[in-house]
Amino acid sequence: MRLRKDITSWGLLMTSLGAMIGSGWLFGALYAAQIAGPASIFSWIIGGFLLIIIGLNFAELSTALPLAGGISRYTHITHGSLVSFTVTWLAWLPCVATAPTEAQAILEYSAHYLPWTIYSSLEEHVLTLEGWGCAIVLIFLFSVINLYAIKAVIRFNNLITYWKLFIPVIVIVWIFCSHFEIGNFTDYNGFAPFGIQNILWAIPAAGIIFSYLGFRECISMAGETKNPKRAVPLALIGSVIICTVLYVSLQIILIGALTPDMLSEGWSKLSVSIHTGPLASIAIGLGIFWLAKLIYIDALISPAGTAVIYTATTARLNYGISANKYLPEFMMHLTKKGVPLKSIIVNFFVGILLLVPLPTWQKLVAFQSTAIVLSYGLGPVCLIVLRRCAPDLKRPFVLPGSMFISMITFYICTLIAFWTGWNTMRQVGFAIIFGLLLMLGYRLCSSRGKTYPLKLTPYYWFILYVAGITLFSCLGSFGGGLDLLPFGWDFVVLAIFSVIIFKMAIHSASPEEEIKKNIYSDPEYIEYMKTH
């Protein structure tokens, strides 16, 4: 049983849009304004531009090798077990955490009507025991929807995505026509009250990168697409452009709609109720009660749609993990409808466990953004290695200036991870160590350790890469750093560091013969070539 190729170009675009428009539009604008003030508009523009550059690398990779599991399969082909597993772990953990994150977002907005689901503790909104139970039910429902085959999931998502696009547009137009103070952009300590540094810090810390990350979902589903040559580039680039316009417009509207009492203590203490919901709170303050109710309804639908798509694509990532022999093969089991049922079940229980720490939405999405962006950094490395070792590979989409753009992309991923700051980067470091221990434990307890030996030597560059970013984050001026690496000079230091690691990563790839064998003996790739 193989994954079906049921997804059209339009369906893939709607998949990425559906994954991108979730809780980010409900919370991101507020947190960005608190961090960067009116200049947060540029945070969204810069974030969207950076994601497009990253997406261009994956447009070539995912059309040349449309394999379920995306980045986990590419790194396995080019760099072997340890690098591939670490990257897969970094991609999988935040993705499986998305359903719980969206469930928590739903409950935070629902607390306006169901106050018993949330309580405030140390300025954080935490789930009560009853709220925890409601979150489990929501995650369960997200999983059940995915059991009706991927084609039905895509149809379900298409319907919701139209709604998810329509509601923010209504909010933008109506609030703009009701109340818009142009003076808010300059009257409170200027347009950029916290400088360029906070404009950049807001990109990962305010959930901006998290809000854009849904673009990668079309990569995970490339193996189930009818025409990946056309569909994948369209979905990657088109979804980011559409959402950039949408998010920038929402940020402008939020800033212009604020009243003087909300800004009485400055941008960092912007007093818009998160418990009531930032946008809903503004609508209520302006007396537009019907719009507030519409936002509350959307606060159920938009996060739910995103969670459903992530539940589907994360199960495909599990499929890739098993295909690479990192975890038991039962993860590859498909139902008669082509659904990876056991992967969905595993992710359901892992999602429940991730509710236990009960982090805030903002801290959780910062962690997710950092981990996934680090995994994205391996995309340009794989692209250059495959250009060198598999030049005859059919490439429906060819990235122009590949060496330069790939190196820039690697540098961008390094910068975004660095901008999250020491407090987040050290948590990612601990997560990597835990993941490696998990895989090594599985290998030691199974016979696969003999069949697929671990090669430690090619892994040294990745250890240096993660250790280096962690060290620079500790020395830097973002998110709890010691401020020993001044802002401005950190760009130079990280540029040099990125170039060195990028070159090391390329030269530490598997031998050319092994790479070609991994590609041309892959059953999924063989099946793809038969039909294309």
Short mmCIF file of C-alpha atoms in Angstrom, two decimals:
data_model
loop_
_atom_site.label_atom_id
_atom_site.label_comp_id
_atom_site.label_asym_id
_atom_site.label_seq_id
_atom_site.Cartn_x
_atom_site.Cartn_y
_atom_site.Cartn_z
CA MET A 1 0.00 0.00 0.00
CA ARG A 2 1.42 3.39 -1.06
CA LEU A 3 0.41 6.96 -0.41
CA ARG A 4 -2.09 8.13 -3.02
CA LYS A 5 -1.41 10.99 -5.43
CA ASP A 6 -4.75 12.75 -5.04
CA ILE A 7 -3.73 16.37 -4.40
CA THR A 8 -4.09 19.02 -7.13
CA SER A 9 -2.09 22.25 -7.43
CA TRP A 10 -4.97 24.23 -5.96
CA GLY A 11 -5.40 21.72 -3.15
CA LEU A 12 -1.70 21.97 -2.26
CA LEU A 13 -1.84 25.79 -2.20
CA MET A 14 -4.89 25.68 0.02
CA THR A 15 -3.11 23.16 2.25
CA SER A 16 -0.27 25.60 2.91
CA LEU A 17 -2.65 28.54 3.36
CA GLY A 18 -4.81 26.50 5.70
CA ALA A 19 -1.78 25.61 7.78
CA MET A 20 -0.50 29.21 7.86
CA ILE A 21 -3.70 30.99 8.87
CA GLY A 22 -4.28 29.70 12.38
CA SER A 23 -3.70 31.13 15.82
CA GLY A 24 -0.91 33.34 14.44
CA TRP A 25 -3.34 35.92 13.06
CA LEU A 26 -5.23 35.96 16.37
CA PHE A 27 -2.20 36.65 18.60
CA GLY A 28 0.81 37.55 16.43
CA ALA A 29 -0.03 41.21 15.73
CA LEU A 30 -0.35 42.01 19.45
CA TYR A 31 2.94 40.38 20.47
CA ALA A 32 4.77 41.96 17.52
CA ALA A 33 3.48 45.41 18.48
CA GLN A 34 4.57 44.90 22.09
CA ILE A 35 8.10 43.97 20.97
CA ALA A 36 8.69 46.34 18.03
CA GLY A 37 5.93 48.97 18.15
CA PRO A 38 4.61 50.25 14.79
CA ALA A 39 7.83 49.03 13.13
CA SER A 40 6.48 45.49 13.61
CA ILE A 41 5.03 46.00 10.13
CA PHE A 42 8.56 45.49 8.82
CA SER A 43 8.95 42.39 10.99
CA TRP A 44 6.18 40.70 9.01
CA ILE A 45 7.57 41.88 5.66
CA ILE A 46 11.10 40.72 6.48
CA GLY A 47 9.81 37.41 7.85
CA GLY A 48 7.79 36.73 4.69
CA PHE A 49 10.73 37.62 2.44
CA LEU A 50 13.09 35.33 4.37
CA LEU A 51 10.61 32.45 4.18
CA ILE A 52 10.29 32.88 0.39
CA ILE A 53 14.07 32.54 0.03
CA ILE A 54 13.99 29.40 2.18
CA GLY A 55 11.06 28.08 0.17
CA LEU A 56 12.91 28.45 -3.15
CA ASN A 57 15.43 25.83 -2.04
CA PHE A 58 12.68 23.40 -1.17
CA ALA A 59 10.87 24.10 -4.44
CA GLU A 60 13.76 22.40 -6.25
CA LEU A 61 14.24 19.65 -3.68
CA SER A 62 10.62 18.65 -3.35
CA THR A 63 9.96 18.58 -7.11
CA ALA A 64 13.12 16.60 -7.85
CA LEU A 65 12.44 14.19 -4.96
CA PRO A 66 8.71 14.31 -4.14
CA LEU A 67 9.00 11.94 -1.19
CA ALA A 68 6.65 11.72 1.79
CA GLY A 69 8.46 13.06 4.84
CA GLY A 70 10.29 15.86 3.00
CA ILE A 71 13.38 17.11 4.81
CA SER A 72 13.84 13.87 6.78
CA ARG A 73 14.25 11.92 3.54
CA TYR A 74 16.54 14.45 1.84
CA THR A 75 19.06 14.51 4.69
CA HIS A 76 18.98 10.72 4.97
CA ILE A 77 19.92 10.48 1.29
CA THR A 78 22.77 12.99 1.51
CA HIS A 79 24.17 12.72 5.05
CA GLY A 80 23.09 9.44 6.61
CA SER A 81 21.44 8.45 9.86
CA LEU A 82 22.58 10.81 12.62
CA VAL A 83 22.20 14.08 10.73
CA SER A 84 18.93 12.96 9.22
CA PHE A 85 17.46 11.83 12.51
CA THR A 86 18.44 15.05 14.29
CA VAL A 87 16.91 17.18 11.53
CA THR A 88 13.82 14.97 11.50
CA TRP A 89 13.49 15.28 15.25
CA LEU A 90 13.80 19.06 15.04
CA ALA A 91 11.08 19.14 12.37
CA TRP A 92 8.80 16.58 13.98
CA LEU A 93 8.70 17.82 17.58
CA PRO A 94 7.37 21.33 16.78
CA CYS A 95 4.96 19.92 14.20
CA VAL A 96 3.43 17.44 16.61
CA ALA A 97 3.16 20.30 19.11
CA THR A 98 1.08 22.38 16.70
CA ALA A 99 -2.21 20.59 17.39
CA PRO A 100 -1.86 21.18 21.17
CA THR A 101 -0.82 24.80 20.48
CA GLU A 102 -3.89 25.43 18.34
CA ALA A 103 -6.10 23.65 20.88
CA GLN A 104 -4.76 25.96 23.58
CA ALA A 105 -5.40 29.00 21.35
CA ILE A 106 -9.00 27.87 20.84
CA LEU A 107 -9.51 27.51 24.58
CA GLU A 108 -7.94 30.92 25.35
CA TYR A 109 -10.46 32.64 23.10
CA SER A 110 -13.25 30.35 24.31
CA ALA A 111 -12.51 31.45 27.88
CA HIS A 112 -14.55 34.56 27.13
CA TYR A 113 -17.59 32.27 27.26
CA LEU A 114 -16.09 29.32 29.18
CA PRO A 115 -13.97 30.95 31.89
CA TRP A 116 -13.55 27.66 33.73
CA THR A 117 -11.13 26.39 31.05
CA ILE A 118 -8.42 29.01 31.76
CA TYR A 119 -6.94 30.65 34.83
CA SER A 120 -4.26 33.34 35.14
CA SER A 121 -0.99 32.49 36.86
CA LEU A 122 1.98 34.87 36.93
CA GLU A 123 0.54 36.81 33.97
CA GLU A 124 0.21 33.57 31.99
CA HIS A 125 -3.02 31.98 30.84
CA VAL A 126 -2.91 28.33 31.90
CA LEU A 127 -5.34 25.50 31.22
CA THR A 128 -7.37 24.28 34.18
CA LEU A 129 -7.98 20.55 34.69
CA GLU A 130 -11.28 20.93 32.83
CA GLY A 131 -9.50 22.91 30.10
CA TRP A 132 -6.89 20.19 29.84
CA GLY A 133 -9.68 17.67 29.25
CA CYS A 134 -11.20 19.91 26.56
CA ALA A 135 -7.81 20.17 24.86
CA ILE A 136 -7.53 16.37 24.74
CA VAL A 137 -10.97 16.16 23.14
CA LEU A 138 -9.97 18.74 20.52
CA ILE A 139 -6.73 16.90 19.65
CA PHE A 140 -8.75 13.69 19.39
CA LEU A 141 -11.18 15.33 16.96
CA PHE A 142 -8.29 16.63 14.83
CA SER A 143 -7.02 13.04 14.60
CA VAL A 144 -10.42 11.53 13.77
CA ILE A 145 -10.93 13.93 10.85
CA ASN A 146 -7.65 12.68 9.37
CA LEU A 147 -8.92 9.10 9.29
CA TYR A 148 -11.17 9.85 6.32
CA ALA A 149 -8.24 9.75 3.87
CA ILE A 150 -6.04 12.61 2.75
CA LYS A 151 -8.35 13.56 -0.15
CA ALA A 152 -11.22 14.18 2.28
CA VAL A 153 -8.88 16.13 4.59
CA ILE A 154 -7.85 18.40 1.71
CA ARG A 155 -11.48 19.00 0.74
CA PHE A 156 -12.29 19.78 4.37
CA ASN A 157 -9.34 22.17 4.52
CA ASN A 158 -10.30 23.90 1.27
CA LEU A 159 -13.70 24.81 2.70
CA ILE A 160 -12.23 26.08 5.96
CA THR A 161 -9.46 28.00 4.20
CA TYR A 162 -11.96 30.11 2.26
CA TRP A 163 -13.47 31.06 5.62
CA LYS A 164 -10.03 31.67 7.17
CA LEU A 165 -9.17 34.09 4.37
CA PHE A 166 -12.54 35.82 4.39
CA ILE A 167 -12.78 36.63 8.13
CA PRO A 168 -9.43 38.48 8.48
CA VAL A 169 -10.32 40.53 5.40
CA ILE A 170 -13.67 41.48 6.98
CA VAL A 171 -11.86 42.43 10.21
CA ILE A 172 -9.33 44.56 8.33
CA VAL A 173 -11.91 46.45 6.28
CA TRP A 174 -14.45 47.01 9.06
CA ILE A 175 -12.01 48.15 11.75
CA PHE A 176 -10.25 50.44 9.27
CA CYS A 177 -13.57 52.07 8.36
CA SER A 178 -14.66 52.32 12.02
CA HIS A 179 -11.56 53.71 13.75
CA PHE A 180 -8.05 54.35 12.51
CA GLU A 181 -5.60 56.69 14.26
CA ILE A 182 -2.70 57.51 11.95
CA GLY A 183 -0.98 59.23 14.88
CA ASN A 184 -0.46 55.87 16.62
CA PHE A 185 2.36 55.15 14.19
CA THR A 186 4.52 58.06 15.39
CA ASP A 187 3.08 59.70 18.55
CA TYR A 188 4.34 57.16 21.11
CA ASN A 189 8.15 57.38 21.00
CA GLY A 190 8.29 57.25 17.22
CA PHE A 191 7.75 54.61 14.56
CA ALA A 192 10.49 52.28 15.84
CA PRO A 193 10.60 52.88 19.62
CA PHE A 194 12.86 49.87 20.27
CA GLY A 195 15.10 50.11 17.20
CA ILE A 196 16.11 47.64 14.52
CA GLN A 197 17.06 44.96 17.02
CA ASN A 198 13.51 44.46 18.24
CA ILE A 199 12.19 44.46 14.69
CA LEU A 200 14.33 41.38 14.11
CA TRP A 201 13.66 39.85 17.52
CA ALA A 202 9.91 40.01 16.87
CA ILE A 203 10.30 37.74 13.83
CA PRO A 204 10.76 34.57 15.94
CA ALA A 205 9.66 35.82 19.38
CA ALA A 206 6.24 37.22 18.45
CA GLY A 207 5.14 34.18 16.49
CA ILE A 208 5.78 35.70 13.05
CA ILE A 209 7.91 32.80 11.80
CA PHE A 210 5.43 30.41 13.40
CA SER A 211 2.62 32.10 11.47
CA TYR A 212 4.45 31.52 8.18
CA LEU A 213 5.68 27.99 8.84
CA GLY A 214 2.63 26.37 7.28
CA PHE A 215 4.24 26.88 3.86
CA ARG A 216 6.31 23.74 4.50
CA GLU A 217 3.25 21.51 4.61
CA CYS A 218 3.21 21.27 0.83
CA ILE A 219 6.73 19.80 1.03
CA SER A 220 5.59 16.95 3.26
CA MET A 221 2.75 16.21 0.82
CA ALA A 222 4.79 16.51 -2.38
CA GLY A 223 4.74 12.73 -2.74
CA GLU A 224 0.93 12.78 -2.88
CA THR A 225 0.65 15.53 -5.51
CA LYS A 226 -0.52 14.91 -9.08
CA ASN A 227 1.81 17.46 -10.70
CA PRO A 228 4.61 18.46 -8.27
CA LYS A 229 6.48 20.45 -10.96
CA ARG A 230 3.69 23.02 -11.02
CA ALA A 231 2.03 22.51 -7.66
CA VAL A 232 4.94 22.74 -5.23
CA PRO A 233 6.48 26.09 -6.36
CA LEU A 234 2.99 27.59 -6.60
CA ALA A 235 2.07 26.47 -3.09
CA LEU A 236 5.42 27.43 -1.53
CA ILE A 237 5.77 30.93 -2.91
CA GLY A 238 2.11 31.78 -3.44
CA SER A 239 1.07 30.95 0.12
CA VAL A 240 3.83 33.09 1.65
CA ILE A 241 3.02 36.09 -0.56
CA ILE A 242 -0.71 35.91 0.19
CA CYS A 243 -0.13 35.58 3.92
CA THR A 244 2.45 38.38 3.98
CA VAL A 245 -0.13 40.79 2.54
CA LEU A 246 -2.73 39.54 5.01
CA TYR A 247 -0.53 39.71 8.12
CA VAL A 248 0.93 43.13 7.28
CA SER A 249 -2.59 44.47 6.80
CA LEU A 250 -3.68 43.03 10.15
CA GLN A 251 -0.68 44.60 11.89
CA ILE A 252 -1.44 48.00 10.38
CA ILE A 253 -5.10 47.74 11.43
CA LEU A 254 -4.26 46.71 15.00
CA ILE A 255 -1.85 49.63 15.46
CA GLY A 256 -4.25 52.15 13.95
CA ALA A 257 -7.23 50.89 15.97
CA LEU A 258 -5.58 51.27 19.39
CA THR A 259 -7.04 53.90 21.72
CA PRO A 260 -4.95 56.22 23.96
CA ASP A 261 -5.81 54.27 27.13
CA MET A 262 -4.38 51.10 25.57
CA LEU A 263 -1.08 52.88 24.90
CA SER A 264 -0.92 54.84 28.15
CA GLU A 265 2.05 52.77 29.43
CA GLY A 266 3.83 52.42 26.10
CA TRP A 267 4.12 49.67 23.51
CA SER A 268 5.82 47.08 25.72
CA LYS A 269 2.84 47.15 28.13
CA LEU A 270 0.17 47.42 25.48
CA SER A 271 -3.00 46.74 27.47
CA VAL A 272 -5.13 44.72 25.07
CA SER A 273 -6.71 41.77 26.83
CA ILE A 274 -5.26 38.46 25.69
CA HIS A 275 -7.88 36.66 27.75
CA THR A 276 -10.67 38.37 25.81
CA GLY A 277 -8.62 38.08 22.64
CA PRO A 278 -6.61 40.99 21.15
CA LEU A 279 -8.69 41.59 18.02
CA ALA A 280 -11.98 40.75 19.72
CA SER A 281 -11.06 43.13 22.55
CA ILE A 282 -10.47 45.95 20.05
CA ALA A 283 -13.78 45.22 18.31
CA ILE A 284 -15.60 45.31 21.65
CA GLY A 285 -13.84 48.56 22.57
CA LEU A 286 -15.05 50.10 19.32
CA GLY A 287 -18.58 48.87 19.97
CA ILE A 288 -18.56 46.46 17.00
CA PHE A 289 -20.02 43.55 18.96
CA TRP A 290 -21.10 41.51 15.94
CA LEU A 291 -17.52 41.59 14.63
CA ALA A 292 -16.22 40.45 18.01
CA LYS A 293 -18.60 37.48 17.88
CA LEU A 294 -17.41 36.67 14.37
CA ILE A 295 -13.80 36.72 15.59
CA TYR A 296 -14.73 34.37 18.45
CA ILE A 297 -16.28 31.97 15.95
CA ASP A 298 -13.18 32.16 13.78
CA ALA A 299 -11.02 31.53 16.86
CA LEU A 300 -12.56 28.06 16.83
CA ILE A 301 -12.39 27.44 13.08
CA SER A 302 -8.98 28.85 12.03
CA PRO A 303 -6.84 27.09 14.67
CA ALA A 304 -8.86 23.90 14.13
CA GLY A 305 -8.18 23.98 10.39
CA THR A 306 -4.45 24.47 10.99
CA ALA A 307 -4.39 21.67 13.55
CA VAL A 308 -6.12 19.27 11.16
CA ILE A 309 -3.57 19.94 8.41
CA TYR A 310 -0.61 19.61 10.78
CA THR A 311 -2.05 16.36 12.11
CA ALA A 312 -2.08 15.06 8.53
CA THR A 313 1.40 16.23 7.53
CA THR A 314 3.07 15.29 10.82
CA ALA A 315 1.84 11.73 10.31
CA ARG A 316 3.62 11.82 6.92
CA LEU A 317 6.78 12.92 8.70
CA ASN A 318 6.43 9.83 10.91
CA TYR A 319 6.18 7.82 7.70
CA GLY A 320 9.52 9.27 6.60
CA ILE A 321 11.12 8.51 9.96
CA SER A 322 10.14 4.85 9.66
CA ALA A 323 11.18 4.72 6.00
CA ASN A 324 14.65 5.82 7.16
CA LYS A 325 14.66 2.99 9.77
CA TYR A 326 14.96 5.32 12.77
CA LEU A 327 11.80 4.08 14.45
CA PRO A 328 9.69 0.90 14.13
CA GLU A 329 8.24 0.12 10.71
CA PHE A 330 4.68 0.06 12.06
CA MET A 331 4.70 3.85 11.56
CA MET A 332 4.52 3.14 7.81
CA HIS A 333 1.35 1.10 8.11
CA LEU A 334 -1.40 2.51 5.89
CA THR A 335 -5.11 1.80 5.92
CA LYS A 336 -7.01 0.83 2.77
CA LYS A 337 -7.66 4.55 2.28
CA GLY A 338 -3.93 5.31 2.33
CA VAL A 339 -3.93 6.88 5.81
CA PRO A 340 -0.95 6.34 8.20
CA LEU A 341 -3.27 5.39 11.07
CA LYS A 342 -0.66 4.28 13.61
CA SER A 343 1.37 7.44 13.10
CA ILE A 344 -1.73 9.53 13.83
CA ILE A 345 -2.34 7.54 17.02
CA VAL A 346 1.27 8.01 18.20
CA ASN A 347 1.12 11.74 17.51
CA PHE A 348 -2.16 12.00 19.41
CA PHE A 349 -0.60 10.66 22.61
CA VAL A 350 2.59 12.68 22.18
CA GLY A 351 0.45 15.79 21.71
CA ILE A 352 -1.32 15.09 25.00
CA LEU A 353 2.03 14.74 26.78
CA LEU A 354 3.13 18.10 25.39
CA LEU A 355 0.21 19.74 27.18
CA VAL A 356 1.72 18.82 30.55
CA PRO A 357 4.35 21.62 30.67
CA LEU A 358 1.61 24.16 29.82
CA PRO A 359 3.82 26.86 28.31
CA THR A 360 2.42 30.15 27.10
CA TRP A 361 1.47 30.40 23.45
CA GLN A 362 4.29 32.88 22.80
CA LYS A 363 7.05 30.77 24.39
CA LEU A 364 5.87 27.59 22.73
CA VAL A 365 5.78 29.10 19.23
CA ALA A 366 9.25 30.60 19.74
CA PHE A 367 10.57 27.11 20.49
CA GLN A 368 8.73 25.63 17.51
CA SER A 369 10.04 28.33 15.18
CA THR A 370 13.66 27.84 16.25
CA ALA A 371 13.62 24.06 15.95
CA ILE A 372 11.96 24.02 12.53
CA VAL A 373 14.16 26.80 11.12
CA LEU A 374 17.26 24.85 12.17
CA SER A 375 15.94 21.86 10.26
CA TYR A 376 15.28 24.10 7.24
CA GLY A 377 18.96 25.03 7.27
CA LEU A 378 19.77 21.56 5.98
CA GLY A 379 17.63 22.08 2.87
CA PRO A 380 20.17 24.24 0.99
CA VAL A 381 22.95 21.88 2.05
CA CYS A 382 21.08 18.91 0.55
CA LEU A 383 20.39 20.90 -2.62
CA ILE A 384 24.07 21.60 -3.29
CA VAL A 385 25.12 18.03 -2.42
CA LEU A 386 22.54 16.61 -4.84
CA ARG A 387 23.63 19.06 -7.55
CA ARG A 388 27.16 17.72 -7.15
CA CYS A 389 26.49 14.01 -6.64
CA ALA A 390 23.31 13.48 -8.69
CA PRO A 391 23.55 15.94 -11.61
CA ASP A 392 21.38 13.70 -13.81
CA LEU A 393 18.45 13.87 -11.36
CA LYS A 394 15.34 15.20 -13.08
CA ARG A 395 14.67 18.71 -11.75
CA PRO A 396 11.32 20.19 -12.84
CA PHE A 397 12.19 23.39 -10.97
CA VAL A 398 15.81 24.63 -11.01
CA LEU A 399 16.94 27.25 -8.50
CA PRO A 400 19.03 29.91 -10.30
CA GLY A 401 22.30 30.91 -8.65
CA SER A 402 21.95 27.88 -6.42
CA MET A 403 25.28 28.11 -4.57
CA PHE A 404 24.82 31.77 -3.63
CA ILE A 405 21.13 31.50 -2.73
CA SER A 406 21.69 28.27 -0.78
CA MET A 407 24.48 29.84 1.25
CA ILE A 408 22.31 32.89 1.93
CA THR A 409 19.45 30.60 2.98
CA PHE A 410 21.70 28.77 5.44
CA TYR A 411 22.78 32.14 6.86
CA ILE A 412 19.14 33.25 7.17
CA CYS A 413 18.21 30.12 9.12
CA THR A 414 21.19 30.68 11.42
CA LEU A 415 20.16 34.30 12.03
CA ILE A 416 16.54 33.44 12.82
CA ALA A 417 17.62 30.79 15.33
CA PHE A 418 20.04 33.31 16.88
CA TRP A 419 17.35 36.00 17.10
CA THR A 420 15.15 33.83 19.31
CA GLY A 421 17.74 34.31 22.02
CA TRP A 422 19.52 32.29 24.67
CA ASN A 423 16.42 31.35 26.65
CA THR A 424 14.89 29.53 23.69
CA MET A 425 18.06 28.23 22.01
CA ARG A 426 19.21 26.36 25.10
CA GLN A 427 15.84 24.57 25.24
CA VAL A 428 16.31 23.49 21.63
CA GLY A 429 19.77 22.19 22.54
CA PHE A 430 18.30 20.04 25.31
CA ALA A 431 15.64 18.77 22.90
CA ILE A 432 18.32 17.67 20.42
CA ILE A 433 20.19 15.76 23.12
CA PHE A 434 17.00 14.03 24.27
CA GLY A 435 16.12 13.06 20.69
CA LEU A 436 19.55 11.55 20.08
CA LEU A 437 19.32 9.52 23.27
CA LEU A 438 15.91 8.28 22.14
CA MET A 439 17.20 7.11 18.76
CA LEU A 440 20.35 5.54 20.19
CA GLY A 441 18.24 3.69 22.74
CA TYR A 442 16.03 2.32 19.98
CA ARG A 443 19.03 1.27 17.90
CA LEU A 444 20.64 -0.53 20.84
CA CYS A 445 17.41 -2.39 21.60
CA SER A 446 16.80 -3.52 18.03
CA SER A 447 18.61 -5.55 15.42
CA ARG A 448 18.53 -2.59 13.03
CA GLY A 449 21.60 -1.21 14.71
CA LYS A 450 23.62 -3.87 12.88
CA THR A 451 21.97 -3.35 9.53
CA TYR A 452 22.13 0.46 9.64
CA PRO A 453 25.29 1.39 11.54
CA LEU A 454 25.65 4.91 12.86
CA LYS A 455 28.47 6.94 11.34
CA LEU A 456 29.68 9.45 13.91
CA THR A 457 32.45 11.10 11.88
CA PRO A 458 30.24 13.04 9.37
CA TYR A 459 28.19 14.36 12.29
CA TYR A 460 30.86 16.61 13.80
CA TRP A 461 29.90 19.65 11.73
CA PHE A 462 26.30 19.55 12.96
CA ILE A 463 27.46 19.36 16.57
CA LEU A 464 29.63 22.42 15.93
CA TYR A 465 26.73 24.18 14.24
CA VAL A 466 24.23 23.76 17.07
CA ALA A 467 26.88 24.36 19.74
CA GLY A 468 28.03 27.51 17.94
CA ILE A 469 24.56 29.03 17.64
CA THR A 470 23.88 28.20 21.29
CA LEU A 471 27.14 29.86 22.36
CA PHE A 472 26.52 32.97 20.25
CA SER A 473 22.98 33.17 21.64
CA CYS A 474 24.42 33.12 25.16
CA LEU A 475 26.89 35.90 24.26
CA GLY A 476 24.41 37.90 22.17
CA SER A 477 21.86 40.57 23.03
CA PHE A 478 18.64 38.68 22.22
CA GLY A 479 16.34 36.90 24.66
CA GLY A 480 18.40 36.65 27.84
CA GLY A 481 21.88 36.78 26.29
CA LEU A 482 24.86 38.29 28.12
CA ASP A 483 25.16 41.13 25.56
CA LEU A 484 28.87 40.46 25.06
CA LEU A 485 28.42 40.13 21.30
CA PRO A 486 27.19 43.61 20.27
CA PHE A 487 24.28 44.02 17.90
CA GLY A 488 25.65 44.65 14.43
CA TRP A 489 28.83 42.69 14.94
CA ASP A 490 26.72 39.56 15.46
CA PHE A 491 25.73 39.73 11.76
CA VAL A 492 29.39 39.61 10.75
CA VAL A 493 30.35 36.86 13.17
CA LEU A 494 27.39 34.69 12.18
CA ALA A 495 28.06 35.25 8.47
CA ILE A 496 31.61 33.93 8.83
CA PHE A 497 30.40 31.08 11.03
CA SER A 498 27.64 30.14 8.57
CA VAL A 499 29.98 30.02 5.57
CA ILE A 500 32.42 27.77 7.42
CA ILE A 501 29.73 25.35 8.63
CA PHE A 502 28.01 25.35 5.21
CA LYS A 503 31.24 24.29 3.50
CA MET A 504 31.88 21.65 6.16
CA ALA A 505 28.35 20.28 5.75
CA ILE A 506 28.75 19.90 1.98
CA HIS A 507 32.11 18.15 2.25
CA SER A 508 30.88 15.76 4.96
CA ALA A 509 28.11 14.33 2.78
CA SER A 510 27.89 10.62 2.06
CA PRO A 511 29.90 9.20 -0.87
CA GLU A 512 28.43 9.83 -4.32
CA GLU A 513 27.76 6.14 -4.96
CA GLU A 514 25.82 5.83 -1.70
CA ILE A 515 23.75 8.94 -2.45
CA LYS A 516 22.80 7.65 -5.89
CA LYS A 517 21.92 4.26 -4.44
CA ASN A 518 19.69 5.93 -1.82
CA ILE A 519 17.85 7.84 -4.55
CA TYR A 520 17.43 5.30 -7.31
CA SER A 521 16.59 2.36 -5.05
CA ASP A 522 13.90 4.25 -3.14
CA PRO A 523 10.53 2.55 -3.89
CA GLU A 524 8.64 5.83 -3.71
CA TYR A 525 11.01 7.52 -6.16
CA ILE A 526 10.83 4.53 -8.52
CA GLU A 527 7.03 4.70 -8.43
CA TYR A 528 7.14 8.45 -9.12
CA MET A 529 9.42 8.04 -12.15
CA LYS A 530 7.08 5.42 -13.65
CA THR A 531 4.28 7.97 -13.81
CA HIS A 532 6.38 11.02 -14.75
#
